[in-house]
mmCIF file of C-alpha atoms in Angstrom:
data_model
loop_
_atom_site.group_PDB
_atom_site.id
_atom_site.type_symbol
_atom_site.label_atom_id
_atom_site.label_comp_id
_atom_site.label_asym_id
_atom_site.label_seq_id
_atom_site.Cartn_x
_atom_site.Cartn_y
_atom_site.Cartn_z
ATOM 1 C CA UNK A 3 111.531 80.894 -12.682
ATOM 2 C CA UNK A 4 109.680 83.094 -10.590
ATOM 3 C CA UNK A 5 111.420 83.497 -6.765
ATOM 4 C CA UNK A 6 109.896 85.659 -3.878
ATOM 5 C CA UNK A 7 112.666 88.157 -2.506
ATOM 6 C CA UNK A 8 115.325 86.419 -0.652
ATOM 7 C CA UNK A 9 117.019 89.760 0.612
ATOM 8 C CA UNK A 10 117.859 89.703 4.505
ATOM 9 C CA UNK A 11 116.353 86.263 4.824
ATOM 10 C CA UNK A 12 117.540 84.558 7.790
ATOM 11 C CA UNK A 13 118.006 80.634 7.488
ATOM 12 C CA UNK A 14 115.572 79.871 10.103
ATOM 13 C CA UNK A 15 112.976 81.390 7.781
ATOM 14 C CA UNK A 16 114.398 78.763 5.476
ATOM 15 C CA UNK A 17 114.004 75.694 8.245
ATOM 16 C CA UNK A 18 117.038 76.000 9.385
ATOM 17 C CA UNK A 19 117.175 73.963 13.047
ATOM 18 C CA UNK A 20 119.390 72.599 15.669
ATOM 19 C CA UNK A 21 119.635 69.206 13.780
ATOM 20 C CA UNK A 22 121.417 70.980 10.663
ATOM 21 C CA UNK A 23 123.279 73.282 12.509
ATOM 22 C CA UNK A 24 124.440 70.121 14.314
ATOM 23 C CA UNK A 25 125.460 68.453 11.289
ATOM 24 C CA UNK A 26 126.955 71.617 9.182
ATOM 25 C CA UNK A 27 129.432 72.479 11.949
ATOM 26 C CA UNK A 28 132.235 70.907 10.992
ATOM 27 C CA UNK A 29 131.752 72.638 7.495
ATOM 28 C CA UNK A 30 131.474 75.891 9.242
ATOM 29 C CA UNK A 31 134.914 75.726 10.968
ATOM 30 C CA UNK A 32 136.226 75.129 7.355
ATOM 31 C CA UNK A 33 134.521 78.768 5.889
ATOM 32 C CA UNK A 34 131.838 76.812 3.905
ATOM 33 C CA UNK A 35 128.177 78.348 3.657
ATOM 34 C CA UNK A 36 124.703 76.494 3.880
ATOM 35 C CA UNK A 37 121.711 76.520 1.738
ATOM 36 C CA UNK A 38 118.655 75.195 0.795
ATOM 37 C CA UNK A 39 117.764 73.320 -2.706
ATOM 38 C CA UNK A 40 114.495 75.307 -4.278
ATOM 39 C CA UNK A 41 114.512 74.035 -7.506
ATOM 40 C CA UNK A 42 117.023 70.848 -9.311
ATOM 41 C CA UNK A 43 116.653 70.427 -12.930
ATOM 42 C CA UNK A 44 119.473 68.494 -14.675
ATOM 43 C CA UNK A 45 122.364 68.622 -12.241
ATOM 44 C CA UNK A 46 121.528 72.676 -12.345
ATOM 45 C CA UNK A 47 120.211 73.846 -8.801
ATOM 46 C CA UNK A 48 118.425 77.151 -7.479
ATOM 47 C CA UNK A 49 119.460 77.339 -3.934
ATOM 48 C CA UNK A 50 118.076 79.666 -1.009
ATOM 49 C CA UNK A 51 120.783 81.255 1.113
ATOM 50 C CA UNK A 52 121.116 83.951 3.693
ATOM 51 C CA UNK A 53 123.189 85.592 0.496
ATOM 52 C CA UNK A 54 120.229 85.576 -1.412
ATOM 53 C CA UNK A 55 119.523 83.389 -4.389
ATOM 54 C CA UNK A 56 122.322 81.512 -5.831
ATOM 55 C CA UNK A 57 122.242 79.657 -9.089
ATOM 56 C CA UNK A 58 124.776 76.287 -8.033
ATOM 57 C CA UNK A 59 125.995 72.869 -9.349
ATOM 58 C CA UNK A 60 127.179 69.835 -7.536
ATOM 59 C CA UNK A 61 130.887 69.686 -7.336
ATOM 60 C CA UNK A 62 132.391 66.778 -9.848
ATOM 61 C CA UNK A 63 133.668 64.609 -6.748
ATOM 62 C CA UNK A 64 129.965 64.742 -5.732
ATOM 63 C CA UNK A 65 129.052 63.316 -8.874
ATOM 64 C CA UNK A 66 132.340 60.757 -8.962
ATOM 65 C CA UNK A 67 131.299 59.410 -5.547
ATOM 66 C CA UNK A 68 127.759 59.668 -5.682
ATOM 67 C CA UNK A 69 125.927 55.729 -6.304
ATOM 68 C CA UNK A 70 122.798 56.875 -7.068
ATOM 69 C CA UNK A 71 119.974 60.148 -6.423
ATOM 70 C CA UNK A 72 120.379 59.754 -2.281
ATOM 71 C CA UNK A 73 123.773 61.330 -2.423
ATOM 72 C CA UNK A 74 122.814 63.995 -5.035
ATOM 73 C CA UNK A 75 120.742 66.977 -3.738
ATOM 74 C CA UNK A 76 117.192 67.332 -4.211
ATOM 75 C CA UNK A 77 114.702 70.164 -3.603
ATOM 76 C CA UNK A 78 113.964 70.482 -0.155
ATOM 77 C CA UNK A 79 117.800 69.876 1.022
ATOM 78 C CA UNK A 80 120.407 71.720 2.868
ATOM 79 C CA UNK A 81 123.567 71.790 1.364
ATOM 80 C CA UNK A 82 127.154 72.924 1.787
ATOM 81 C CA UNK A 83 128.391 75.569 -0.721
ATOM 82 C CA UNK A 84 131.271 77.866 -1.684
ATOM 83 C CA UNK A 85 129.655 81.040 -2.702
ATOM 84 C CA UNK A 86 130.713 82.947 -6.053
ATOM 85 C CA UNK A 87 128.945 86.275 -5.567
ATOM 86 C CA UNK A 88 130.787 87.993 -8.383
ATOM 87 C CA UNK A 89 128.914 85.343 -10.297
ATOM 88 C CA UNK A 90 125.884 84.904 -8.287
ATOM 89 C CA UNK A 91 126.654 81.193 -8.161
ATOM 90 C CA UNK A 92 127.649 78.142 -5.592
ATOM 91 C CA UNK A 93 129.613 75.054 -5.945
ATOM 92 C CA UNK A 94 127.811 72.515 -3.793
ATOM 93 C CA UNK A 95 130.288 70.375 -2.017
ATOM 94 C CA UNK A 96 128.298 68.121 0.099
ATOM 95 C CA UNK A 97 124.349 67.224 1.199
ATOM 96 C CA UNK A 98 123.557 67.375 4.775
ATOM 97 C CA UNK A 99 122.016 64.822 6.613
ATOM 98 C CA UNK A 100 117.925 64.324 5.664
ATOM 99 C CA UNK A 101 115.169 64.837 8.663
ATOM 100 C CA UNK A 102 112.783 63.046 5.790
ATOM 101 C CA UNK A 103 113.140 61.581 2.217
ATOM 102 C CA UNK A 104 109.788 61.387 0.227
ATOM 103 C CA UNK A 105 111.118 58.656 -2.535
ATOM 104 C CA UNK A 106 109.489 56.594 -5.396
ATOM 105 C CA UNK A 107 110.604 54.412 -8.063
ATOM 106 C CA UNK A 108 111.389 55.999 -11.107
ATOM 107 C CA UNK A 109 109.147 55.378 -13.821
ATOM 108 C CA UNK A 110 110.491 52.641 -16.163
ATOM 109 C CA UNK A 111 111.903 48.964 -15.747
ATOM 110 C CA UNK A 112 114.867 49.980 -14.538
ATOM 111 C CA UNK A 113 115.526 49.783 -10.311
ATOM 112 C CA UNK A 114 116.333 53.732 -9.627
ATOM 113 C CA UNK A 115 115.226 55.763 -6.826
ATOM 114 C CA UNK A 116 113.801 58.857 -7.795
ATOM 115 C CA UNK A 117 113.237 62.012 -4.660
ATOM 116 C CA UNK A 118 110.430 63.550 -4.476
ATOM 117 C CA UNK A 119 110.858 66.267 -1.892
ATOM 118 C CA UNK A 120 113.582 66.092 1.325
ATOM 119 C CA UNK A 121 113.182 67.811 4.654
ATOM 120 C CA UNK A 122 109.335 68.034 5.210
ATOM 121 C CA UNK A 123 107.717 68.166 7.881
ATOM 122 C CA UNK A 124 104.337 67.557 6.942
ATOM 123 C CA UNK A 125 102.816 65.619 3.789
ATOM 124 C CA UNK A 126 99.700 67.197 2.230
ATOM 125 C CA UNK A 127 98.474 64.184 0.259
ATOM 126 C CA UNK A 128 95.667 66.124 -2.058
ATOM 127 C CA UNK A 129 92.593 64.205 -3.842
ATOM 128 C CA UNK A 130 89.889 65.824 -5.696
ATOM 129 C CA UNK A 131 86.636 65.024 -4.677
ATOM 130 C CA UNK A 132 84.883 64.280 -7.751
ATOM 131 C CA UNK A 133 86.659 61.449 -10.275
ATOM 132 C CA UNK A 134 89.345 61.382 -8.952
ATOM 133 C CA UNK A 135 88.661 60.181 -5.382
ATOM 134 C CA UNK A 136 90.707 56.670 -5.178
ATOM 135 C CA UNK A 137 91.128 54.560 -1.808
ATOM 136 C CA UNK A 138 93.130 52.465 -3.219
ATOM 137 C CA UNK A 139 95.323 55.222 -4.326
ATOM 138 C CA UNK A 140 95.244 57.237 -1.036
ATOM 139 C CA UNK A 141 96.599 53.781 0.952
ATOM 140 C CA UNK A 142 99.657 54.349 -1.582
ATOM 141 C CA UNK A 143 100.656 57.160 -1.153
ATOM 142 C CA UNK A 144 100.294 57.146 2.335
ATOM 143 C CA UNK A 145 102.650 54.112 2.724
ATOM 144 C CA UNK A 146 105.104 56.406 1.123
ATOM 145 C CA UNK A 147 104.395 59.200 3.354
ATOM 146 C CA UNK A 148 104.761 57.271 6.621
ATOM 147 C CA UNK A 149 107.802 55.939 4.875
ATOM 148 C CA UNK A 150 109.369 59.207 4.101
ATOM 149 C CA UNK A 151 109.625 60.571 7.852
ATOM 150 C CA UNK A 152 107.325 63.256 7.225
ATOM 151 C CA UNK A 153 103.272 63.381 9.138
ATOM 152 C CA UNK A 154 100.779 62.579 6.582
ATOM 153 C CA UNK A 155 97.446 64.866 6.155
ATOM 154 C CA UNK A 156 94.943 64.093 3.619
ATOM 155 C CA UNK A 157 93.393 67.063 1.850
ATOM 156 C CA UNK A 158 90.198 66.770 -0.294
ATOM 157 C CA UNK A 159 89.965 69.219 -2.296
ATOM 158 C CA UNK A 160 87.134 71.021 -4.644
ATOM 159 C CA UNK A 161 83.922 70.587 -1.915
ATOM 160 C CA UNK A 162 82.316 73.239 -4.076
ATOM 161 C CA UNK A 163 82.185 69.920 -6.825
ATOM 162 C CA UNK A 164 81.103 67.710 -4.720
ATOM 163 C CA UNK A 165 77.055 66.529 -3.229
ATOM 164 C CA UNK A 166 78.205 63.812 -0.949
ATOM 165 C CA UNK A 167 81.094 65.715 1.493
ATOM 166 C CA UNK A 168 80.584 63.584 4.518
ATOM 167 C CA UNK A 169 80.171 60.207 2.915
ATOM 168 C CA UNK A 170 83.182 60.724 1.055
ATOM 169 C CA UNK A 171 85.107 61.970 4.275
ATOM 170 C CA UNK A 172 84.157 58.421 5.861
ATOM 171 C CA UNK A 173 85.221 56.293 3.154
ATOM 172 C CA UNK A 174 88.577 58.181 3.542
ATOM 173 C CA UNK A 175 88.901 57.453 7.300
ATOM 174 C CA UNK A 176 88.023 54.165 7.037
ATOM 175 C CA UNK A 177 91.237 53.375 4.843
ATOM 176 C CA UNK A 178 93.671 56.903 6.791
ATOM 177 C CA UNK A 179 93.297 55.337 10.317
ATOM 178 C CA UNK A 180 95.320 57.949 12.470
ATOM 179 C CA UNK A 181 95.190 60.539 9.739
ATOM 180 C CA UNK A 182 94.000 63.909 9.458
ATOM 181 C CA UNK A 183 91.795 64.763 6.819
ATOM 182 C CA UNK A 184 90.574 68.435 5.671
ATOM 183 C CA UNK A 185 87.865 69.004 3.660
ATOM 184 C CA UNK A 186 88.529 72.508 1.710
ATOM 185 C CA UNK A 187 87.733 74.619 -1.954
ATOM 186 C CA UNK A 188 90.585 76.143 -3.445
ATOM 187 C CA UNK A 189 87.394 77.902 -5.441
ATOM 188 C CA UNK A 190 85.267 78.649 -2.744
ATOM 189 C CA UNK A 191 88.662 79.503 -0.048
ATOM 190 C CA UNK A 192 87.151 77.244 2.570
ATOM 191 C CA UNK A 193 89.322 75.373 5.205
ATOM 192 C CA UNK A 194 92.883 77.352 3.967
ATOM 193 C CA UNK A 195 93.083 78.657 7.289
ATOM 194 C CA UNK A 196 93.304 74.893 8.647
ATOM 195 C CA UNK A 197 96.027 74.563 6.056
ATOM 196 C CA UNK A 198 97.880 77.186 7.055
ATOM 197 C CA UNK A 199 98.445 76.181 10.884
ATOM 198 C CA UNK A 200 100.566 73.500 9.688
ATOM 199 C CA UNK A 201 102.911 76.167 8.073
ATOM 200 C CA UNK A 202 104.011 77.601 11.502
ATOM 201 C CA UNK A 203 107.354 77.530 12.742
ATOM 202 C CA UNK A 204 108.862 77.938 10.101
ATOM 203 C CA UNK A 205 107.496 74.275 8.686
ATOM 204 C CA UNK A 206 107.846 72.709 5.100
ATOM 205 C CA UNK A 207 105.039 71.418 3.739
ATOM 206 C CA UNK A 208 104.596 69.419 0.533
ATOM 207 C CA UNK A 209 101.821 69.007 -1.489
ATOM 208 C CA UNK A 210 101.736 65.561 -3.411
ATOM 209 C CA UNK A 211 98.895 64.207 -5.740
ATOM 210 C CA UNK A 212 97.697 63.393 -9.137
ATOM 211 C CA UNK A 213 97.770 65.665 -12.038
ATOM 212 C CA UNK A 214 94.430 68.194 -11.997
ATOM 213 C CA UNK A 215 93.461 67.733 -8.153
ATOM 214 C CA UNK A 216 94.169 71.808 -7.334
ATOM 215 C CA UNK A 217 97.913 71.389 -5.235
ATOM 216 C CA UNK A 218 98.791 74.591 -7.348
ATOM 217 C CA UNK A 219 95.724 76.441 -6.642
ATOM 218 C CA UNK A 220 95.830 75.619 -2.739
ATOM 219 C CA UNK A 221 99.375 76.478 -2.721
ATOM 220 C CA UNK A 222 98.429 80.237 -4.878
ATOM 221 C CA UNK A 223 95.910 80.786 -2.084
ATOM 222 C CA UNK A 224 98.358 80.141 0.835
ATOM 223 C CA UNK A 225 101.221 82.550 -1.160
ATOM 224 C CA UNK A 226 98.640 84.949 -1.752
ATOM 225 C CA UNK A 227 98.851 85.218 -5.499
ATOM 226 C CA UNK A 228 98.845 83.690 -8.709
ATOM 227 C CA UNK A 229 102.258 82.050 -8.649
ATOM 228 C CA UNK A 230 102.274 78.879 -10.185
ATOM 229 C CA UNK A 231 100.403 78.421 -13.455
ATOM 230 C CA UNK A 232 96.946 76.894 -13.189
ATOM 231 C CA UNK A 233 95.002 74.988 -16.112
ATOM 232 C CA UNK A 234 91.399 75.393 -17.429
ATOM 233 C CA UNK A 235 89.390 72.759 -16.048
ATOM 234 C CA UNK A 236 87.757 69.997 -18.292
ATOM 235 C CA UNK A 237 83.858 70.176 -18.294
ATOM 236 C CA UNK A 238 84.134 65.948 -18.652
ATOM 237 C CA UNK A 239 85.845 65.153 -15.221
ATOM 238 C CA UNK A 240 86.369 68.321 -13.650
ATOM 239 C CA UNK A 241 89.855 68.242 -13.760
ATOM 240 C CA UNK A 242 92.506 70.668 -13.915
ATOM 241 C CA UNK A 243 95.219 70.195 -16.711
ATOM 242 C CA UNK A 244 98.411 69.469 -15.865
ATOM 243 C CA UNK A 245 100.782 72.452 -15.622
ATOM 244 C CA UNK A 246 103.304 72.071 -13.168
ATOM 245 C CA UNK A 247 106.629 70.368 -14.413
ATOM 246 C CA UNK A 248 109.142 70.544 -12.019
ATOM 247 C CA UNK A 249 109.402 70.506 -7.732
ATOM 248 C CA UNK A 250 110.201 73.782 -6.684
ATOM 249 C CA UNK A 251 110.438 75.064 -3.118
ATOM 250 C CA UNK A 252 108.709 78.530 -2.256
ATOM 251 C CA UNK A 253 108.811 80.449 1.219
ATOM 252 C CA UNK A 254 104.982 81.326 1.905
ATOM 253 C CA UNK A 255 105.261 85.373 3.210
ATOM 254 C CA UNK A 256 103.224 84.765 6.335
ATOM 255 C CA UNK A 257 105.517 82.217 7.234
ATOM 256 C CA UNK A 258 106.653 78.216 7.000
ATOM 257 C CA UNK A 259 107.838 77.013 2.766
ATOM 258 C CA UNK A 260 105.734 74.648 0.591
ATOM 259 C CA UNK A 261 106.725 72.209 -2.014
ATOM 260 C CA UNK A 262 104.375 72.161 -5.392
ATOM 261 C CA UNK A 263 105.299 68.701 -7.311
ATOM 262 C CA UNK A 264 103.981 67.354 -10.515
ATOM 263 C CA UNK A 265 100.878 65.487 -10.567
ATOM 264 C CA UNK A 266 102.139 61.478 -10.839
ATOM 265 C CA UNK A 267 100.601 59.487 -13.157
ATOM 266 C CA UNK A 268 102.111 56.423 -11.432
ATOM 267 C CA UNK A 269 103.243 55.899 -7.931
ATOM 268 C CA UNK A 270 105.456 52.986 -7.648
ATOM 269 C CA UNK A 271 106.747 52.592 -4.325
ATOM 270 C CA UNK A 272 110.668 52.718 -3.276
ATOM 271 C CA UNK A 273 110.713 51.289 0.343
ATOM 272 C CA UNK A 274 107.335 51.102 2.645
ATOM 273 C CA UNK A 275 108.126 48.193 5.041
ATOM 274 C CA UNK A 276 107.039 50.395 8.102
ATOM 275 C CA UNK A 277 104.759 52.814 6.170
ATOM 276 C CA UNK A 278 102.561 49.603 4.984
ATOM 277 C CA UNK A 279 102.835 48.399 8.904
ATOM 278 C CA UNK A 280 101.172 51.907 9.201
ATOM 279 C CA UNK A 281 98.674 52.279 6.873
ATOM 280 C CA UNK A 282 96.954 48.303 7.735
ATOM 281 C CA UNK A 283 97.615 49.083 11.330
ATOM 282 C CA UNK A 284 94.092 47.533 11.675
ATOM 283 C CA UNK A 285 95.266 44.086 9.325
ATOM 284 C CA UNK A 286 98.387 44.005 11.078
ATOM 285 C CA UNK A 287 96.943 43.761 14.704
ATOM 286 C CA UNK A 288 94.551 40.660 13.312
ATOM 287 C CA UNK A 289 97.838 39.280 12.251
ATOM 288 C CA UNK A 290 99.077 39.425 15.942
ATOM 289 C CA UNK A 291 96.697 36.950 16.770
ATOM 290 C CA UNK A 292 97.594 34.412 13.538
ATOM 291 C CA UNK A 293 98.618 30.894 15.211
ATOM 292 C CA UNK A 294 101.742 30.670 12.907
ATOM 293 C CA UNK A 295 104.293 33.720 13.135
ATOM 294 C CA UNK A 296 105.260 33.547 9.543
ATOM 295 C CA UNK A 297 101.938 33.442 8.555
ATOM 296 C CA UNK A 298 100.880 34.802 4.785
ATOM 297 C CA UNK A 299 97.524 35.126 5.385
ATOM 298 C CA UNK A 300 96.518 33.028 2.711
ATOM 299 C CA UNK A 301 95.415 29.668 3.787
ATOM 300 C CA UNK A 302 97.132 28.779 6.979
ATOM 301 C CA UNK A 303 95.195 27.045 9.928
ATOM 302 C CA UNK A 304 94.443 29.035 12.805
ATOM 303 C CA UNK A 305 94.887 32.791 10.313
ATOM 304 C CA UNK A 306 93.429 35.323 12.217
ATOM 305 C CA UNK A 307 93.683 37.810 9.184
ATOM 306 C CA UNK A 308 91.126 35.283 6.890
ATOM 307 C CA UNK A 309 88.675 35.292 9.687
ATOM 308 C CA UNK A 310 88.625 38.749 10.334
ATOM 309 C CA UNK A 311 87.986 38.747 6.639
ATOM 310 C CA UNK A 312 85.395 36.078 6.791
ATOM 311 C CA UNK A 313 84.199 38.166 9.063
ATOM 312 C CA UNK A 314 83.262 41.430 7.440
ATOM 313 C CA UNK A 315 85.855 43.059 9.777
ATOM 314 C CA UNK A 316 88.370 43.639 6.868
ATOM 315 C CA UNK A 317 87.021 44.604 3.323
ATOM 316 C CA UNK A 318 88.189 42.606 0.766
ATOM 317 C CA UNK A 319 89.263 45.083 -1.515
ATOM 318 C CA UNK A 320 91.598 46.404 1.278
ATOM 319 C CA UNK A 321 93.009 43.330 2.004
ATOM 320 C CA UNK A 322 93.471 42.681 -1.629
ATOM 321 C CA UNK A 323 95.506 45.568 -2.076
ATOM 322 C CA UNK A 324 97.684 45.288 1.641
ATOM 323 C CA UNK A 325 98.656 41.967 -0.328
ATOM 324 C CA UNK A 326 99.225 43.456 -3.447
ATOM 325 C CA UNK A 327 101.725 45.849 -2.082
ATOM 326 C CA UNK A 328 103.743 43.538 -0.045
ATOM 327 C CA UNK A 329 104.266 41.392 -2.908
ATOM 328 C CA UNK A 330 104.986 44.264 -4.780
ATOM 329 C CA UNK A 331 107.720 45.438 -2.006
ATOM 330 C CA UNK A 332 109.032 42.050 -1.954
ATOM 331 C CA UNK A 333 109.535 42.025 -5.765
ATOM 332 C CA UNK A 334 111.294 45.643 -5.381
ATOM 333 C CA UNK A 335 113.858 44.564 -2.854
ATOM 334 C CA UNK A 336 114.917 41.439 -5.208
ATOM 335 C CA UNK A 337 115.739 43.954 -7.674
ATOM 336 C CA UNK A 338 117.588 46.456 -5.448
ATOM 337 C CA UNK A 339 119.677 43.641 -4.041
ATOM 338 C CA UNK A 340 120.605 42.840 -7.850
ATOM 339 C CA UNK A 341 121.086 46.381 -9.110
ATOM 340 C CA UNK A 342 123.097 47.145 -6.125
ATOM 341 C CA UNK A 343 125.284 43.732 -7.151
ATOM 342 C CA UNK A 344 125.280 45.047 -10.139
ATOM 343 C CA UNK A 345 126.337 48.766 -9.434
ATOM 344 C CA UNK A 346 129.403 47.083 -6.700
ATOM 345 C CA UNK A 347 130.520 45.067 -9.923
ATOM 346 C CA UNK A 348 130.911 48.128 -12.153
ATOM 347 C CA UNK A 349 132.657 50.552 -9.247
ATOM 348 C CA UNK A 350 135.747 48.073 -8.801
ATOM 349 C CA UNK A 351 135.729 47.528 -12.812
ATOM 350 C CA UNK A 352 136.260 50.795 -13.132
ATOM 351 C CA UNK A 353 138.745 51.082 -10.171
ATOM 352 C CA UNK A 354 140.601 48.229 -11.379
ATOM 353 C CA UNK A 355 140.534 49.774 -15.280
ATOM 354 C CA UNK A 356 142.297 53.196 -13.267
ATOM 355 C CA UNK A 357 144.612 51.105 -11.323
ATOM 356 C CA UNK A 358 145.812 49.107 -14.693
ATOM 357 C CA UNK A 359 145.854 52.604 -16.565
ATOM 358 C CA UNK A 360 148.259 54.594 -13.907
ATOM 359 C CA UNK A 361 150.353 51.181 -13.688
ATOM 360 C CA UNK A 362 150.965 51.294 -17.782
ATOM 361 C CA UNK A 363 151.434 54.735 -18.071
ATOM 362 C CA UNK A 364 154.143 54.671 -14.730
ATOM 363 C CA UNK A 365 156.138 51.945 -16.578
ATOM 364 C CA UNK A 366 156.132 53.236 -19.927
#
């Protein structure tokens, strides 16, 4: 693990702000420290502090109490610590509140959230812009991003691949209403200087997209150098090979921190009620006008969604997939009501299992 020099490093630098300072007071009063989550990898943590870097676990009530990955820390977080210097190590005690929460479900069939990256202020959602240019794919992960708190900006990368900038630029606006999109080369070092503004003030910025699409070799030109490991590119797609394995949160030396994260291979969303309200901004003001207020859009009289479709005024393939992920939602929220039924049932079975224990051994 590679870590840029932490010596002297105010928290501000960190993104440190009146909302955490708000929050960590009353762990101040008590002689606690604060720091910042770089890297998590098995319950192991690499924190940021004004002490330098500190190698830190959770404390065990943290892990009795926690329910499930919210109340754990994740990279991007603040969190409250007891410093060992002798040891160069921290106990964390407790996460502070979140300003943002970039989740998805965790791969598999079971219902578990799984954090991407906490406290960011700005989203760089990166596509490639050759193969791997997917609007259907884009509308995903920006119902996440809305979701998580964060502002969304699309970046298309590799220009220097591609014959047909513009036209792809549109295609991408047509489905990122609201959204800012830069067009740069990670290659060629063109628009990194539009990047960068959003780095200012101290600002967090993750970068989030599929495996190969250049996140690591935008984020080497911002740092400056060569930091994260790039692979060769394929000569059949023009994609990068996937390198980077874990999230891991690096201060940028001209200011402002990024987040590199592993390319996903599947994005299955965690919550995206308001994001999806967000991303079909343009379906869901048709749907204002639907006679019926519970209307599914489907084949109800008086839908003003189906004529707008009829129409040419919606796509089909948009509206196909702005269905697709509400059922999808709707499917995820059965199972998180059951899991969470579930999870209730096993805490008082195991409270009850204590209680019987202390009782036998008291009357022994």
């Amino acid at each position: 693990m590679k870590f840029v020099n932490m010596q002297d490093i105010l928290l501000e630098k960190l993104g440190w702000n009146a909302f955490f300072e708000a929050n960590f007071f009353p762990y101040k009063e008590k002689g606690f420290a604060a720091g910042r989550v770089a890297i998590e990898h098995r319950k192991a943590y690499r924190l940021y502090t004004e002490l330098g870097e500190l190698s830190a676990e959770a404390a065990g009530k943290m892990f009795y109490e926690a329910c499930g990955a919210e109340d754990l820390p994740a990279v991007g977080d603040w969190v409250v610590i007891r410093p060992l210097l002798d040891e160069k190590k921290a106990v964390i005690h407790a996460v502070l509140p979140r300003k943002s929460k970039f989740s998805r479900k965790a791969a598999g069939d079971n219902t578990d959230e799984q954090i991407v990256a906490t406290n960011v202020d700005t989203v760089f959602l990166v596509s490639s812009l050759n193969q791997d240019l997917n609007l259907r794919r884009i509308e995903r992960y920006l119902t996440l991003a809305w979701e998580s708190g964060a502002t969304p900006v699309i970046v298309l990368n590799k220009t220097d691949l591609c014959d047909n900038v513009e036209e792809c630029r549109d295609a991408v606006e047509s489905v990122a209403l609201g959204v800012a999109i830069h067009t740069v080369s990670a290659v060629a070092e063109e628009g990194m200087a539009e990047l960068a503004t959003y780095l200012q003030n101290n600002s967090t910025v993750a970068f989030l997209g599929s495996s190969g699409v250049g996140k690591s070799s935008l984020i080497n030109k911002l740092l400056g150098e060569e930091y994260f490991k790039i692979g060769e590119i394929r000569e059949a797609d023009d994609r990068g090979r996937h390198i980077t394995t874990h999230r891991e949160l690096v201060l940028v030396p001209s200011g402002g921190l990024v987040i590199d994260t592993p390319g996903m291979r599947e994005l299955q969303l965690w919550e995206g009620a308001e994001g999806l309200q967000e991303v079909f901004e343009d379906i869901e003001r048709f749907a204002a006008d639907c006679r019926f207020n519970d209307c599914q859009h489907e084949s109800e009289p008086g839908c003003a969604v189906l004529a707008a479709l009829e129409k040419g005024e919606i796509s089909s393939e948009r509206y196909g997939h702005y269905k697709k992920l509400q059922k999808e939602l709707a499917f995820l929220h059965r199972k998180q009501d059951q899991h969470a039924q579930l999870e209730e049932k096993r805490k008082w079975k195991a409270i009850h299992r204590s209680v019987r224990k202390q009782l036998k051994q008291k009357y022994k």
